mmCIF file of C-alpha atoms in Angstrom:
data_model
loop_
_atom_site.group_PDB
_atom_site.id
_atom_site.type_symbol
_atom_site.label_atom_id
_atom_site.label_comp_id
_atom_site.label_asym_id
_atom_site.label_seq_id
_atom_site.Cartn_x
_atom_site.Cartn_y
_atom_site.Cartn_z
ATOM 1 C CA MET A 394 -64.201 66.379 -18.882
ATOM 2 C CA THR A 395 -60.987 67.380 -20.640
ATOM 3 C CA SER A 396 -60.223 71.085 -20.556
ATOM 4 C CA ARG A 397 -60.278 72.915 -23.867
ATOM 5 C CA VAL A 398 -57.057 74.755 -24.697
ATOM 6 C CA LEU A 399 -57.380 78.460 -25.448
ATOM 7 C CA TYR A 400 -54.470 80.382 -26.895
ATOM 8 C CA LEU A 401 -55.186 83.902 -25.673
ATOM 9 C CA PHE A 402 -53.151 86.407 -27.670
ATOM 10 C CA GLY A 403 -52.902 90.141 -27.056
ATOM 11 C CA SER A 404 -51.260 93.133 -28.610
ATOM 12 C CA ALA A 405 -50.337 96.526 -27.179
ATOM 13 C CA ALA A 406 -53.609 98.341 -26.613
ATOM 14 C CA PRO A 407 -54.719 99.550 -23.163
ATOM 15 C CA PRO A 408 -57.182 96.685 -22.470
ATOM 16 C CA VAL A 409 -54.241 94.225 -22.469
ATOM 17 C CA HIS A 410 -53.512 95.427 -18.931
ATOM 18 C CA ASP A 411 -56.608 93.476 -17.826
ATOM 19 C CA ILE A 412 -55.399 90.179 -19.298
ATOM 20 C CA ALA A 413 -54.941 88.450 -15.923
ATOM 21 C CA ALA A 414 -58.648 88.879 -15.150
ATOM 22 C CA VAL A 415 -59.494 87.568 -18.629
ATOM 23 C CA VAL A 416 -57.312 84.503 -18.042
ATOM 24 C CA ARG A 417 -59.139 83.801 -14.766
ATOM 25 C CA THR A 418 -62.533 84.201 -16.409
ATOM 26 C CA ALA A 419 -61.524 81.869 -19.248
ATOM 27 C CA GLN A 420 -60.301 79.306 -16.720
ATOM 28 C CA ASN A 421 -63.612 79.580 -14.858
ATOM 29 C CA ARG A 422 -65.294 78.789 -18.179
ATOM 30 C CA GLY A 423 -63.290 75.572 -18.421
ATOM 31 C CA PHE A 424 -60.350 76.626 -20.570
ATOM 32 C CA THR A 425 -56.690 75.832 -20.100
ATOM 33 C CA VAL A 426 -55.098 79.134 -21.136
ATOM 34 C CA CYS A 427 -51.782 79.715 -22.888
ATOM 35 C CA LEU A 428 -50.900 83.403 -23.169
ATOM 36 C CA GLY A 429 -49.054 84.933 -26.113
ATOM 37 C CA LEU A 430 -48.219 88.609 -26.509
ATOM 38 C CA THR A 431 -46.776 90.863 -29.164
ATOM 39 C CA PRO A 432 -43.339 92.296 -28.307
ATOM 40 C CA THR A 433 -44.689 95.664 -27.127
ATOM 41 C CA ALA A 434 -47.460 94.043 -25.073
ATOM 42 C CA THR A 435 -44.770 91.831 -23.526
ATOM 43 C CA ASP A 436 -42.839 94.950 -22.514
ATOM 44 C CA TRP A 437 -45.955 96.533 -21.045
ATOM 45 C CA LEU A 438 -46.805 93.438 -18.994
ATOM 46 C CA ASP A 439 -43.276 92.470 -17.990
ATOM 47 C CA PRO A 440 -43.910 93.348 -14.310
ATOM 48 C CA GLN A 441 -46.826 90.849 -14.334
ATOM 49 C CA ARG A 442 -45.047 88.096 -16.255
ATOM 50 C CA THR A 443 -44.271 85.846 -13.262
ATOM 51 C CA GLU A 444 -47.854 86.109 -12.004
ATOM 52 C CA LEU A 445 -49.275 85.440 -15.488
ATOM 53 C CA GLU A 446 -47.095 82.338 -15.846
ATOM 54 C CA ARG A 447 -48.154 81.116 -12.408
ATOM 55 C CA LEU A 448 -51.786 81.761 -13.282
ATOM 56 C CA THR A 449 -51.681 79.872 -16.602
ATOM 57 C CA GLY A 450 -49.094 77.248 -15.674
ATOM 58 C CA TYR A 451 -47.279 77.950 -18.949
ATOM 59 C CA PRO A 452 -44.629 80.390 -20.152
ATOM 60 C CA VAL A 453 -45.946 83.643 -21.595
ATOM 61 C CA ARG A 454 -44.684 83.555 -25.163
ATOM 62 C CA SER A 455 -43.726 86.312 -27.535
ATOM 63 C CA ARG A 456 -41.090 84.408 -29.489
ATOM 64 C CA TYR A 457 -40.967 81.266 -31.555
ATOM 65 C CA LYS A 458 -39.434 78.162 -30.022
ATOM 66 C CA ARG A 459 -36.036 77.067 -31.246
ATOM 67 C CA PRO A 460 -36.067 74.522 -34.069
ATOM 68 C CA GLY A 461 -35.867 70.979 -32.778
ATOM 69 C CA THR A 462 -37.179 71.798 -29.297
ATOM 70 C CA ALA A 463 -40.475 70.522 -27.940
ATOM 71 C CA ASP A 464 -43.377 72.920 -27.757
ATOM 72 C CA VAL A 465 -44.117 74.016 -24.187
ATOM 73 C CA TRP A 466 -47.818 74.547 -24.895
ATOM 74 C CA PRO A 467 -50.481 71.934 -25.616
ATOM 75 C CA LYS A 468 -52.250 72.050 -28.991
ATOM 76 C CA ALA A 469 -54.887 74.805 -29.258
ATOM 77 C CA ASP A 470 -58.581 74.045 -29.549
ATOM 78 C CA VAL A 471 -59.271 77.735 -30.247
ATOM 79 C CA ILE A 472 -57.312 80.977 -30.533
ATOM 80 C CA ALA A 473 -58.683 84.310 -29.300
ATOM 81 C CA PHE A 474 -56.699 87.407 -30.276
ATOM 82 C CA ALA A 475 -57.604 90.563 -28.387
ATOM 83 C CA PRO A 476 -56.955 93.325 -28.070
ATOM 84 C CA ALA A 477 -55.826 93.256 -31.693
ATOM 85 C CA THR A 478 -54.332 96.536 -32.820
ATOM 86 C CA PHE A 479 -54.522 98.170 -36.239
ATOM 87 C CA ASN A 480 -50.993 96.931 -36.941
ATOM 88 C CA SER A 481 -51.713 93.343 -35.862
ATOM 89 C CA ILE A 482 -54.992 93.070 -37.793
ATOM 90 C CA ASN A 483 -53.391 94.393 -40.974
ATOM 91 C CA ALA A 484 -50.248 92.265 -40.620
ATOM 92 C CA TRP A 485 -52.367 89.141 -40.054
ATOM 93 C CA ALA A 486 -54.591 89.813 -43.057
ATOM 94 C CA LEU A 487 -51.594 90.542 -45.283
ATOM 95 C CA GLY A 488 -49.603 87.542 -44.028
ATOM 96 C CA ILE A 489 -46.795 89.673 -42.602
ATOM 97 C CA THR A 490 -45.576 87.496 -39.758
ATOM 98 C CA GLN A 491 -43.123 89.821 -38.056
ATOM 99 C CA ASN A 492 -43.839 88.410 -34.596
ATOM 100 C CA PHE A 493 -44.835 85.172 -32.904
ATOM 101 C CA VAL A 494 -48.490 86.007 -32.253
ATOM 102 C CA VAL A 495 -49.231 87.150 -35.811
ATOM 103 C CA GLY A 496 -47.265 84.184 -37.178
ATOM 104 C CA VAL A 497 -49.305 81.686 -35.180
ATOM 105 C CA VAL A 498 -52.666 83.144 -36.210
ATOM 106 C CA ALA A 499 -51.595 83.453 -39.847
ATOM 107 C CA GLU A 500 -50.558 79.789 -39.864
ATOM 108 C CA GLY A 501 -53.694 78.913 -37.908
ATOM 109 C CA ILE A 502 -55.781 79.758 -40.970
ATOM 110 C CA GLY A 503 -54.102 76.979 -42.943
ATOM 111 C CA LYS A 504 -54.271 74.585 -39.989
ATOM 112 C CA GLY A 505 -58.005 75.135 -39.624
ATOM 113 C CA ILE A 506 -57.790 76.233 -35.977
ATOM 114 C CA PRO A 507 -60.976 78.029 -34.919
ATOM 115 C CA MET A 508 -60.142 81.670 -34.267
ATOM 116 C CA VAL A 509 -61.842 84.791 -33.034
ATOM 117 C CA THR A 510 -60.444 88.297 -32.793
ATOM 118 C CA MET A 511 -61.607 91.612 -31.441
ATOM 119 C CA PRO A 512 -59.836 94.731 -32.665
ATOM 120 C CA CYS A 513 -59.037 97.669 -30.437
ATOM 121 C CA VAL A 514 -58.544 100.696 -32.660
ATOM 122 C CA ASN A 515 -59.479 104.331 -32.351
ATOM 123 C CA ALA A 516 -61.764 106.076 -34.851
ATOM 124 C CA ALA A 517 -58.824 107.623 -36.699
ATOM 125 C CA TYR A 518 -57.327 104.186 -37.421
ATOM 126 C CA ALA A 519 -60.795 102.857 -38.211
ATOM 127 C CA ALA A 520 -61.107 105.498 -40.950
ATOM 128 C CA HIS A 521 -58.074 104.089 -42.776
ATOM 129 C CA PRO A 522 -59.322 102.046 -45.759
ATOM 130 C CA GLN A 523 -56.948 99.140 -45.087
ATOM 131 C CA LEU A 524 -58.672 98.208 -41.830
ATOM 132 C CA ASP A 525 -61.967 97.358 -43.544
ATOM 133 C CA ARG A 526 -60.108 95.381 -46.227
ATOM 134 C CA SER A 527 -58.170 93.464 -43.587
ATOM 135 C CA ILE A 528 -61.300 92.651 -41.585
ATOM 136 C CA GLU A 529 -63.002 91.465 -44.770
ATOM 137 C CA THR A 530 -59.972 89.287 -45.597
ATOM 138 C CA LEU A 531 -59.967 87.701 -42.138
ATOM 139 C CA ARG A 532 -63.706 87.088 -42.177
ATOM 140 C CA GLY A 533 -63.345 85.559 -45.637
ATOM 141 C CA ALA A 534 -60.743 83.178 -44.179
ATOM 142 C CA GLY A 535 -63.226 82.002 -41.544
ATOM 143 C CA ILE A 536 -62.056 84.175 -38.653
ATOM 144 C CA ARG A 537 -64.819 85.548 -36.446
ATOM 145 C CA VAL A 538 -64.056 89.272 -36.143
ATOM 146 C CA LEU A 539 -65.940 91.044 -33.367
ATOM 147 C CA TYR A 540 -65.933 94.570 -34.722
ATOM 148 C CA GLY A 541 -68.744 97.061 -35.048
ATOM 149 C CA GLU A 542 -72.207 96.298 -33.703
ATOM 150 C CA GLY A 543 -71.963 93.229 -31.475
ATOM 151 C CA GLY A 544 -68.232 93.701 -30.944
ATOM 152 C CA PHE A 545 -65.729 96.494 -30.400
ATOM 153 C CA VAL A 546 -66.817 99.948 -31.515
ATOM 154 C CA PRO A 547 -63.987 102.486 -31.952
ATOM 155 C CA ASN A 548 -63.700 105.599 -29.797
ATOM 156 C CA ALA A 549 -62.271 108.973 -30.720
ATOM 157 C CA PRO A 550 -58.449 109.103 -30.394
ATOM 158 C CA GLY A 551 -57.491 109.488 -26.739
ATOM 159 C CA GLN A 552 -61.036 108.697 -25.582
ATOM 160 C CA GLY A 553 -60.655 104.948 -25.014
ATOM 161 C CA ARG A 554 -62.372 103.241 -22.131
ATOM 162 C CA PRO A 555 -60.262 100.142 -21.383
ATOM 163 C CA PRO A 556 -62.548 98.927 -18.556
ATOM 164 C CA ALA A 557 -65.455 98.887 -21.053
ATOM 165 C CA TYR A 558 -63.612 96.669 -23.547
ATOM 166 C CA PRO A 559 -66.090 93.795 -24.142
ATOM 167 C CA TRP A 560 -63.905 90.844 -23.148
ATOM 168 C CA HIS A 561 -67.017 88.760 -22.416
ATOM 169 C CA LEU A 562 -67.932 88.839 -26.118
ATOM 170 C CA LEU A 563 -64.508 87.447 -27.008
ATOM 171 C CA LEU A 564 -64.805 84.603 -24.495
ATOM 172 C CA ASP A 565 -68.384 83.853 -25.559
ATOM 173 C CA ALA A 566 -67.205 83.568 -29.187
ATOM 174 C CA ALA A 567 -64.194 81.440 -28.177
ATOM 175 C CA GLU A 568 -66.489 79.033 -26.286
ATOM 176 C CA GLN A 569 -68.770 78.793 -29.275
ATOM 177 C CA ALA A 570 -65.839 78.206 -31.667
ATOM 178 C CA ALA A 571 -64.314 75.549 -29.391
ATOM 179 C CA SER A 572 -67.557 73.621 -29.162
ATOM 180 C CA THR A 573 -68.329 73.669 -32.894
ATOM 181 C CA PRO A 574 -67.254 70.386 -34.537
#
C-alpha cells in the first residue's frame, strides 16, 4: 500500500510544542508527513528542528522554495493545519498569504486539495466578529474546520490546556479527507 502524504502545518500556539508526537501518531496511521510551520512556530521549535527533520525524512519548511528549484516534498494527499491561530485563520480566509503555510493552504483551495484545520484561540479572540466570518468563509470553501462542539473549544485567556488539545480529532478528519475520492 502506498503511503498517503500529509502536509501537517502548525502556527505559534502552545500545542505546537507537541508536534513531534503528532507526527509519530500520523505515521502510525500510515501517513508520510511533511511538516510546515509559520515563522514564529519555526522559532519556537528551532531546538527540535533536526529531530523533526529526522522523524519526517523531509526538511521542515517555513519558506517558499526558490523559483526553478525542485520541490523537496512529495505532492500532498491532504493538508491538516493545527494549531491554527486567530491570525492564521483570518489571513487564510482573507487570502493574505504573508507566509509559506498560509500561502500553501490558500492556494490549496484552488487546487482542490482536501484540507482540515483546527483553530487554537482563546475566548477573547473567539469573541472577535472576524473569527466567525473567517471560519464561515473557510467552511464555504470546502475546508473542514474543527471548531466548537466536536472540535476545539476556546478557553479563557491564559487558561489554555495544551495537553488537552484534541489532536486525535484532527488526524481522524485528515484520514477521512484522504480516503474520500
